[in-house]
Amino acid sequence: MPFSIRTDLAMEARELHPSLPGVTEEKEEHDGVSISRIALTQDEAARRLGKQKGRYITLDAPELTNRPLDLFERVSRMLADELNGLIEGIGACENVLVVGLGNRAITPDSLGPRVVENVYVTRHIKQYMPEALPGPVRAVSAVAPGVLGVTGVETMEIVRGVVEHCKPDLVIAVDSLASRRAARISTTVQLTDTGISPGAGVGNNRTGIDRETLGVPVIAIGVPLVVFAATISQDTISLIADETGLHGDEERLKELAAKVIAEHIGELIVTPKEIDSIVADMTRIVADGINMALFGADYAEVRMLIA
Amino acid sequence: MPFSIRTDLAMEARELHPSLPGVTEEKEEHDGVSISRIALTQDEAARRLGKQKGRYITLDAPELTNRPLDLFERVSRMLADELNGLIEGIGACENVLVVGLGNRAITPDSLGPRVVENVYVTRHIKQYMPEALPGPVRAVSAVAPGVLGVTGVETMEIVRGVVEHCKPDLVIAVDSLASRRAARISTTVQLTDTGISPGAGVGNNRTGIDRETLGVPVIAIGVPLVVFAATISQDTISLIADETGLHGDEERLKELAAKVIAEHIGELIVTPKEIDSIVADMTRIVADGINMALFGADYAEVRMLIA
Amino acid sequence: MPFSIRTDLAMEARELHPSLPGVTEEKEEHDGVSISRIALTQDEAARRLGKQKGRYITLDAPELTNRPLDLFERVSRMLADELNGLIEGIGACENVLVVGLGNRAITPDSLGPRVVENVYVTRHIKQYMPEALPGPVRAVSAVAPGVLGVTGVETMEIVRGVVEHCKPDLVIAVDSLASRRAARISTTVQLTDTGISPGAGVGNNRTGIDRETLGVPVIAIGVPLVVFAATISQDTISLIADETGLHGDEERLKELAAKVIAEHIGELIVTPKEIDSIVADMTRIVADGINMALFGADYAEVRMLIA
Amino acid sequence: MPFSIRTDLAMEARELHPSLPGVTEEKEEHDGVSISRIALTQDEAARRLGKQKGRYITLDAPELTNRPLDLFERVSRMLADELNGLIEGIGACENVLVVGLGNRAITPDSLGPRVVENVYVTRHIKQYMPEALPGPVRAVSAVAPGVLGVTGVETMEIVRGVVEHCKPDLVIAVDSLASRRAARISTTVQLTDTGISPGAGVGNNRTGIDRETLGVPVIAIGVPLVVFAATISQDTISLIADETGLHGDEERLKELAAKVIAEHIGELIVTPKEIDSIVADMTRIVADGINMALFGADYAEVRMLIA
């Protein structure tokens, strides 16, 4: 079907184009968490999937919807391991800036700013009272630049100013994502070394936040928290076209989809009713994963000092 | 089309059955606010619309999406006028209990509890220091009983306990509603003298809250704040059936709709991204409308005392 | 000094009258948590301390201010053990109602309503689909009745209505308390089998919530979250009186204290700047403790089902 | 008395040194709002008062505690007028950056970030679709840079980066202040053309935000939302010293005060119990005042477009 389906997950984009050259995917599963590792290596494949070339790692833990006691911490630890794997590919990264993208006042877009509130920041302590820290921990800083519609300033420009001052050797950008499947909303985390693409995320960033725009490596961590309502309409039509043999009639179906979307949908998003508590849970998982990755063996001691 | 479309608005239910006997509708428009007054007088019509017999008044102000300075207060005043009209049909109502239905922790279901926080309560002041009040104002109390899934207690039973103690001569129940059209989410208020039906609202009340269950007249005030995602899928299919002439194939389309809904949708809700601020705005409009109606000429003085 | 010092902690009241007959106190300490167990057995001692006769257990964990990784869970478990000890003194308690006192919209008074949001309720599941539960777990319900100033209805009367409907064999009432020492704000939990006294708590309940008023045993769990500002003024004066030998001049000092309090203080409360996150932490500790106590070996399974 | 009393209000600092040369104060009163205009013109006076040289305007409306219907808007309008007066002294100011200082997660320190959420930003609209605006309105942007303890980055450095990118000709900095008198917490707004001093505000900014550090004129708008608990202890001691004739004994009293403060107080703050709703009210007053001042005759039209 020719409709463009909006997804920020490389794994979902690949499902729509399963046999494209220039993409490889490895899968494994541990303790109820499946891991997909996609390497997108060729320009043409990147264009077709609408993603930058690079590595995409997706953790998926369907049991998170049941909130078993130990799974939260397990997912945080696996996220920390994968994040460390990406960091090792970059270098020592002694000075890390965490950037929380999105709008704090819109629940499904608030993941980034909330994670920033829960990351342990040490940069100022290293600078003003290093003796308080348990040895040579990383200098971590964390900002939530807000969104263009609220600040009137391009997110990218605020981040650039902070990068120029802090001179981090790594930026970790956290954002809410759009998925094609609502079932992923409370269960999935994606990491990538490509940064954030223009137009990605719930709030539709205007500019990319990546090595090219910032001059510093950018790892992006994203959690799907919405499905655009248009996706549901498009899927309904795809399914009917498949089942009814109306494939010849693509143009007309496209018009129909456009009509339903215009009448009902616009910028509408689809979420579970429990989105408030889901965002709170995923914030904890992502923030803990980042803290574990960045402070390693000093995690517990830094937590006591900072949290 | 045979699919059951979920709507809590009598006006929308009637649009789906425009020429049913036993239903009358009057419409007027003032200053950008349209008012629909439906009288549902016959059992058969009530059964077909899935609504109780009674009066339904709907205010619709599409310009609210632009938030012009003066429209909020105008809608509150019109709501107060319509509420007073319904109250006059009941009697003096010196002792009024406002009940806020829904779950405070789920943004689009939080209207009722939030309105309760903003209604001016006077019952305890009348009881313990009546001299503080500007004359013989109504005794107003307000409770948010929570939802069954959070309390483990039927909402209806908590309300019944409060009614037995306070002995109000009128209950005003406030709830979030489901609409068929997302465009109504930030623009519409419905009043009815029928109370709250079983199964209505975002949170799906198990029992009705009405004169029959409480032994006291119940006016319900509702604001549509969600569209169930299933509605969008159903509408897409209806439209395609209309346009493609597949009407003969209804059973198969029904199965298709069920498949899309099961795969994607479940209990999903559709909201605008700005739902947090929309709920805040509609809370203010409804709470102000109730306060204006219940305190009339004493409104400003009571506000200074209470707010 | 003759000034009445406001404290809801029996342990602090006893510190002010250390050698009163009719009071016994046992102390122990485990893993950084000290436990005080006071038995108040005589009427005269109860009158002097301004507390009901009964048992008061206080957990104090000063290290909570540093938020070490494992201490939260340890305090929750110790709270669960102490709560179970009190419950065993009452009986099987198959049907438990948790009541969260206080005002959700006032941060340091919001502990009770927040704990209610985090207690696992099972009463409705036992009633409507018992097969979903892992064996014969307790029927737990939980309500936050609000405060008189917001509802216009006596808290006690709303609770009484719920008790009449649910017929619990135990009520657990959770409330924010006032302490004499700010250092206790983030570190202390008090349990008592006396229920809640009139006038206790941040919001000053008008009526007691205890076995006498409800006809059911009431265990109260409280966390000190404010110091009344008047306490600081009184303490300053006490100290000066001690140090300057001005004790003869008590009446004049009393007037001075009254003057400072009237000018500056009124209903003011003193809190740490971090009160928002402290309340969030203490909510988690208390809710987990209650859940562990009430569901025992089924805790993890109930959590997966409910949370 | 020699104790340093912490206040961010020039009016209060002057009350403590009423007859200092180099300070002039004019007072007027309109409709229940008193206005004090202080000009601090000499270095020695500035040093004694602990304030920068410049103009300080304080609006005080004690009736705000009663929340009468019309006073909120009246205070906003007077704030807009005073702000316009200061702006006229600077120039046309076509490009304005509003900076909200403080910590969003600490209620009494959250005024700045909340005001930023309610200021109408137009900079991006002027840039990307100027035809949507009603004529040549100002380009307004607004950021909440967070606090050092949460970001690890000096507030000043984040602001500097935004200033370098946006090149505003005026910065308006909004912050929560500390007062000496709790009665001012819900009633007072201070404007000054001196910017924010180092160490001012609830969160104790490390660096000043002023024309010197930013290279751009800075108007600061502050609202007193806390009293430091130490103030109450100091006042109690001052009063006793006055009343008991113990003035000779200053050193000993100083030690006593230090002892009470160390035992009880530390970083404690004193607030009214209703601080959550007071901050919400004052946010609205300040944001409306800024919007009215910056958009003048276009205020209503910009509001419809933006809010």
mmCIF file of N, CA and C in Angstrom, chain C residues 229 260-269, chain D residues 6-7 9 12 60 65 177-188 224-228 231-232 235 269-275 278:
data_model
loop_
_atom_site.group_PDB
_atom_site.id
_atom_site.type_symbol
_atom_site.label_atom_id
_atom_site.label_comp_id
_atom_site.label_asym_id
_atom_site.label_seq_id
_atom_site.Cartn_x
_atom_site.Cartn_y
_atom_site.Cartn_z
ATOM 1 N N ALA C 229 4.963 26.720 62.130
ATOM 2 C CA ALA C 229 5.968 27.775 62.305
ATOM 3 C C ALA C 229 5.972 28.275 63.742
ATOM 4 N N VAL C 260 5.129 37.726 68.175
ATOM 5 C CA VAL C 260 5.856 37.274 66.982
ATOM 6 C C VAL C 260 4.960 36.381 66.124
ATOM 7 N N ILE C 261 4.264 35.459 66.793
ATOM 8 C CA ILE C 261 3.430 34.517 66.049
ATOM 9 C C ILE C 261 2.314 35.251 65.315
ATOM 10 N N ALA C 262 1.697 36.207 66.002
ATOM 11 C CA ALA C 262 0.585 36.921 65.372
ATOM 12 C C ALA C 262 1.077 37.733 64.176
ATOM 13 N N GLU C 263 2.258 38.344 64.330
ATOM 14 C CA GLU C 263 2.762 39.222 63.276
ATOM 15 C C GLU C 263 3.179 38.433 62.039
ATOM 16 N N HIS C 264 3.833 37.310 62.254
ATOM 17 C CA HIS C 264 4.506 36.606 61.179
ATOM 18 C C HIS C 264 3.799 35.365 60.698
ATOM 19 N N ILE C 265 3.067 34.701 61.522
ATOM 20 C CA ILE C 265 2.994 33.271 61.396
ATOM 21 C C ILE C 265 1.609 32.712 61.105
ATOM 22 N N GLY C 266 0.654 33.015 61.946
ATOM 23 C CA GLY C 266 -0.702 32.492 61.733
ATOM 24 C C GLY C 266 -0.679 31.001 61.472
ATOM 25 N N GLU C 267 -1.218 30.613 60.326
ATOM 26 C CA GLU C 267 -1.335 29.207 59.973
ATOM 27 C C GLU C 267 -0.130 28.721 59.166
ATOM 28 N N LEU C 268 0.979 29.428 59.284
ATOM 29 C CA LEU C 268 2.110 29.072 58.443
ATOM 30 C C LEU C 268 2.693 27.720 58.809
ATOM 31 N N ILE C 269 3.212 27.053 57.801
ATOM 32 C CA ILE C 269 3.887 25.795 58.041
ATOM 33 C C ILE C 269 5.331 25.887 57.549
ATOM 34 N N ARG D 6 17.290 38.040 55.613
ATOM 35 C CA ARG D 6 17.239 37.741 54.197
ATOM 36 C C ARG D 6 15.948 38.252 53.570
ATOM 37 N N THR D 7 16.043 39.201 52.684
ATOM 38 C CA THR D 7 14.881 39.630 51.905
ATOM 39 C C THR D 7 15.316 39.981 50.497
ATOM 40 N N LEU D 9 13.216 41.836 48.676
ATOM 41 C CA LEU D 9 12.416 43.022 48.371
ATOM 42 C C LEU D 9 13.169 44.279 48.802
ATOM 43 N N GLU D 12 11.476 46.099 51.644
ATOM 44 C CA GLU D 12 11.717 45.586 52.994
ATOM 45 C C GLU D 12 13.119 45.935 53.473
ATOM 46 N N ASP D 60 1.531 46.174 45.909
ATOM 47 C CA ASP D 60 1.066 45.376 47.038
ATOM 48 C C ASP D 60 -0.457 45.475 47.117
ATOM 49 N N THR D 65 -5.598 38.213 48.946
ATOM 50 C CA THR D 65 -5.846 37.010 49.760
ATOM 51 C C THR D 65 -7.323 36.624 49.738
ATOM 52 N N LEU D 177 10.726 35.009 45.054
ATOM 53 C CA LEU D 177 11.579 35.736 45.974
ATOM 54 C C LEU D 177 11.356 35.280 47.406
ATOM 55 N N ALA D 178 12.291 35.671 48.259
ATOM 56 C CA ALA D 178 12.115 35.489 49.695
ATOM 57 C C ALA D 178 11.757 36.845 50.305
ATOM 58 N N SER D 179 10.788 36.812 51.184
ATOM 59 C CA SER D 179 10.367 38.029 51.860
ATOM 60 C C SER D 179 10.687 37.912 53.343
ATOM 61 N N ARG D 180 10.582 39.015 54.055
ATOM 62 C CA ARG D 180 10.689 38.963 55.506
ATOM 63 C C ARG D 180 9.336 38.691 56.137
ATOM 64 N N ARG D 181 8.266 38.970 55.408
ATOM 65 C CA ARG D 181 6.946 38.875 56.018
ATOM 66 C C ARG D 181 6.067 37.907 55.232
ATOM 67 N N ALA D 182 5.572 36.908 55.904
ATOM 68 C CA ALA D 182 4.722 35.921 55.258
ATOM 69 C C ALA D 182 3.462 36.562 54.683
ATOM 70 N N ALA D 183 3.011 37.653 55.284
ATOM 71 C CA ALA D 183 1.783 38.283 54.793
ATOM 72 C C ALA D 183 1.931 38.750 53.348
ATOM 73 N N ARG D 184 3.168 38.945 52.888
ATOM 74 C CA ARG D 184 3.363 39.416 51.509
ATOM 75 C C ARG D 184 3.289 38.281 50.481
ATOM 76 N N ILE D 185 3.261 37.040 50.946
ATOM 77 C CA ILE D 185 3.417 35.919 50.024
ATOM 78 C C ILE D 185 2.370 35.879 48.917
ATOM 79 N N SER D 186 1.154 36.234 49.219
ATOM 80 C CA SER D 186 0.157 36.142 48.146
ATOM 81 C C SER D 186 -0.264 37.498 47.609
ATOM 82 N N THR D 187 0.476 38.566 47.928
ATOM 83 C CA THR D 187 -0.070 39.888 47.636
ATOM 84 C C THR D 187 0.866 40.836 46.894
ATOM 85 N N THR D 188 2.110 40.460 46.677
ATOM 86 C CA THR D 188 3.120 41.440 46.260
ATOM 87 C C THR D 188 3.830 41.040 44.968
ATOM 88 N N PRO D 224 7.319 37.439 46.119
ATOM 89 C CA PRO D 224 7.746 36.742 47.335
ATOM 90 C C PRO D 224 6.839 35.546 47.610
ATOM 91 N N LEU D 225 7.437 34.360 47.686
ATOM 92 C CA LEU D 225 6.657 33.142 47.900
ATOM 93 C C LEU D 225 7.142 32.333 49.097
ATOM 94 N N VAL D 226 8.249 32.723 49.678
ATOM 95 C CA VAL D 226 8.689 32.058 50.915
ATOM 96 C C VAL D 226 9.228 33.087 51.903
ATOM 97 N N VAL D 227 9.248 32.695 53.148
ATOM 98 C CA VAL D 227 10.048 33.354 54.170
ATOM 99 C C VAL D 227 11.038 32.297 54.637
ATOM 100 N N PHE D 228 12.310 32.609 54.698
ATOM 101 C CA PHE D 228 13.233 31.635 55.257
ATOM 102 C C PHE D 228 12.953 31.483 56.752
ATOM 103 N N THR D 231 14.463 33.604 59.395
ATOM 104 C CA THR D 231 13.936 34.948 59.660
ATOM 105 C C THR D 231 13.056 34.970 60.897
ATOM 106 N N ILE D 232 12.240 33.946 61.065
ATOM 107 C CA ILE D 232 11.319 33.910 62.196
ATOM 108 C C ILE D 232 12.085 33.786 63.495
ATOM 109 N N ASP D 235 13.742 37.150 64.130
ATOM 110 C CA ASP D 235 12.779 38.161 64.568
ATOM 111 C C ASP D 235 12.369 37.948 66.012
ATOM 112 N N ILE D 269 11.979 26.400 54.689
ATOM 113 C CA ILE D 269 11.235 27.561 54.251
ATOM 114 C C ILE D 269 9.868 27.548 54.910
ATOM 115 N N VAL D 270 9.307 28.722 55.044
ATOM 116 C CA VAL D 270 7.988 28.882 55.637
ATOM 117 C C VAL D 270 7.036 29.309 54.529
ATOM 118 N N THR D 271 5.912 28.634 54.416
ATOM 119 C CA THR D 271 4.904 29.014 53.422
ATOM 120 C C THR D 271 3.532 28.868 54.042
ATOM 121 N N PRO D 272 2.541 29.520 53.444
ATOM 122 C CA PRO D 272 1.164 29.216 53.837
ATOM 123 C C PRO D 272 0.825 27.807 53.345
ATOM 124 N N LYS D 273 -0.126 27.163 53.990
ATOM 125 C CA LYS D 273 -0.541 25.831 53.546
ATOM 126 C C LYS D 273 -1.055 25.861 52.113
ATOM 127 N N GLU D 274 -1.602 27.003 51.689
ATOM 128 C CA GLU D 274 -2.233 27.089 50.378
ATOM 129 C C GLU D 274 -1.255 27.460 49.273
ATOM 130 N N ILE D 275 0.023 27.179 49.483
ATOM 131 C CA ILE D 275 1.038 27.670 48.544
ATOM 132 C C ILE D 275 0.781 27.179 47.116
ATOM 133 N N ILE D 278 -1.729 29.503 45.628
ATOM 134 C CA ILE D 278 -1.178 30.858 45.553
ATOM 135 C C ILE D 278 -0.222 30.977 44.365
#
